[in-house]
Amino acid sequence: MAQDLTVLGLESSCDDTAAAVVRRGADGRGTILSDVVLRQDALHAAFGGVVPEIAARAHAEKIDLAVRQALAEAGLALRDCDAIAVTAGPGLIGGVLAGVMCAKGLAAASGLPLIGVNHLAGHALTPRLTDGLAFPYLMLLVSGGHCQFLRVEGPDAFTRLGGTIDDAPGEAFDKVARLLALPQPGGPAVEACAMTAEAPLRLPRPLLDRPGCDMSFSGLKTAVLRARDAAVANHGGLPRAVRANICAGFQDAVRDVLAEKSRRALARAPVAAFAVAGGVAANGVLRAALRDVARAAGVPFVAPPLALCTDNAAMIAWAGAERLVLGHRDDLTLAARPRWPLDEGATPMLGSGKRGAKA
Ligand code: KG4
Ligand code: ZN
């Protein structure tokens, strides 16, 4: 399809109500015309996690507002768009439904094509929007709810090379922060604390002794708990320096596991690039290690800007445009799917991040 496509995207699978307008040029390059994210953090803060019912109600209240704002910021009317793309899963079902229902209403009223997008495909295709990456490339998706290696072969072709069998790394960072009385979200707090470490604690590197690209992070959390309790028993509290050494030890262990498994994933089959997405990809120490792995493998390393690494609707609009080019369309029977593996042929994992809902 050698023509410009303008797609409105909607995302509401966890705690961000988002809408965006993206244009895919005839040359295949993407341009973000607007990118609206209405965060719900304040609504969930008191509960220590996302409350699905509260999230669903907030999405239902705000999604049309996000759409209106996205169209206004793009300077377009709905009729100027070529399609409406919406996250149809995986995620918290109430939120996904709010988005899907809104998109169906817009499609029915405007007559525009409706395209259901897998949220993980949105993350996985982002480097094509930001950097025009060519297929195939390796994607490491590391967030609070997910951790997996995907070989991205086409807008609709993903092979899962491995992933976590228990916690996602972001979840582990958040729990470690809680154990050490650091603020949430834990990732940035643990990273900052680790910077002052003088003698990082040596912690285990789970599953490195096993072949393949699967990972495990829940044991590391227990190791941190033991180290903390030992410190409290020895010092009658948690001295600042000890806390820093624990943070650095934990971060070093996550770094080494992600780096070694990335090395193996890159060795499995040739790829044009190594890309990362997800909130954990914001971590400077992890990013540097992954960049080194890419360099050693002789492929470019691509990390989209952070706002496009975390949940947003621009990635959904873009993935919708890619599907549209392939000729995919959905209709008003489009279903919301709380579980929807990208690689339907892969063996189901024992767990793919217990928090699961947020991808
Ligand atoms: O992709 P994202 O915004 O959404 C979720 O999956 O929840 O990722 C958020 C996760 C949180 O667990 C947060 O602690 C982690 O990403 N994170 C980090 C850093 N910044 C955010 N983890 C490690 N280091 C960071 N600098
Ligand atoms: Zn996500």
CSV table of N, CA, C and O and ligand atoms in Angstrom, one decimal, residues 119 123 311 359, ligand 2:
chain,number,residue,atom,x,y,z
A,119,HIS,N,-0.9,-5.6,22.6
A,119,HIS,CA,-0.2,-4.6,23.3
A,119,HIS,C,1.4,-4.9,23.2
A,119,HIS,O,2.2,-4.0,23.0
A,123,HIS,N,4.7,-2.7,21.7
A,123,HIS,CA,6.1,-2.5,22.2
A,123,HIS,C,7.1,-3.0,21.2
A,123,HIS,O,8.1,-2.3,21.0
A,311,ASP,N,4.2,2.4,28.5
A,311,ASP,CA,2.9,2.3,27.8
A,311,ASP,C,2.5,3.6,27.2
A,311,ASP,O,2.6,4.7,27.8
A,359,ALA,N,2.0,-4.9,30.7
A,359,ALA,CA,3.0,-5.4,29.9
A,359,ALA,C,4.1,-4.4,29.6
A,359,ALA,O,4.0,-3.6,28.7
B,2,ZN,ZN,3.3,-2.2,28.1
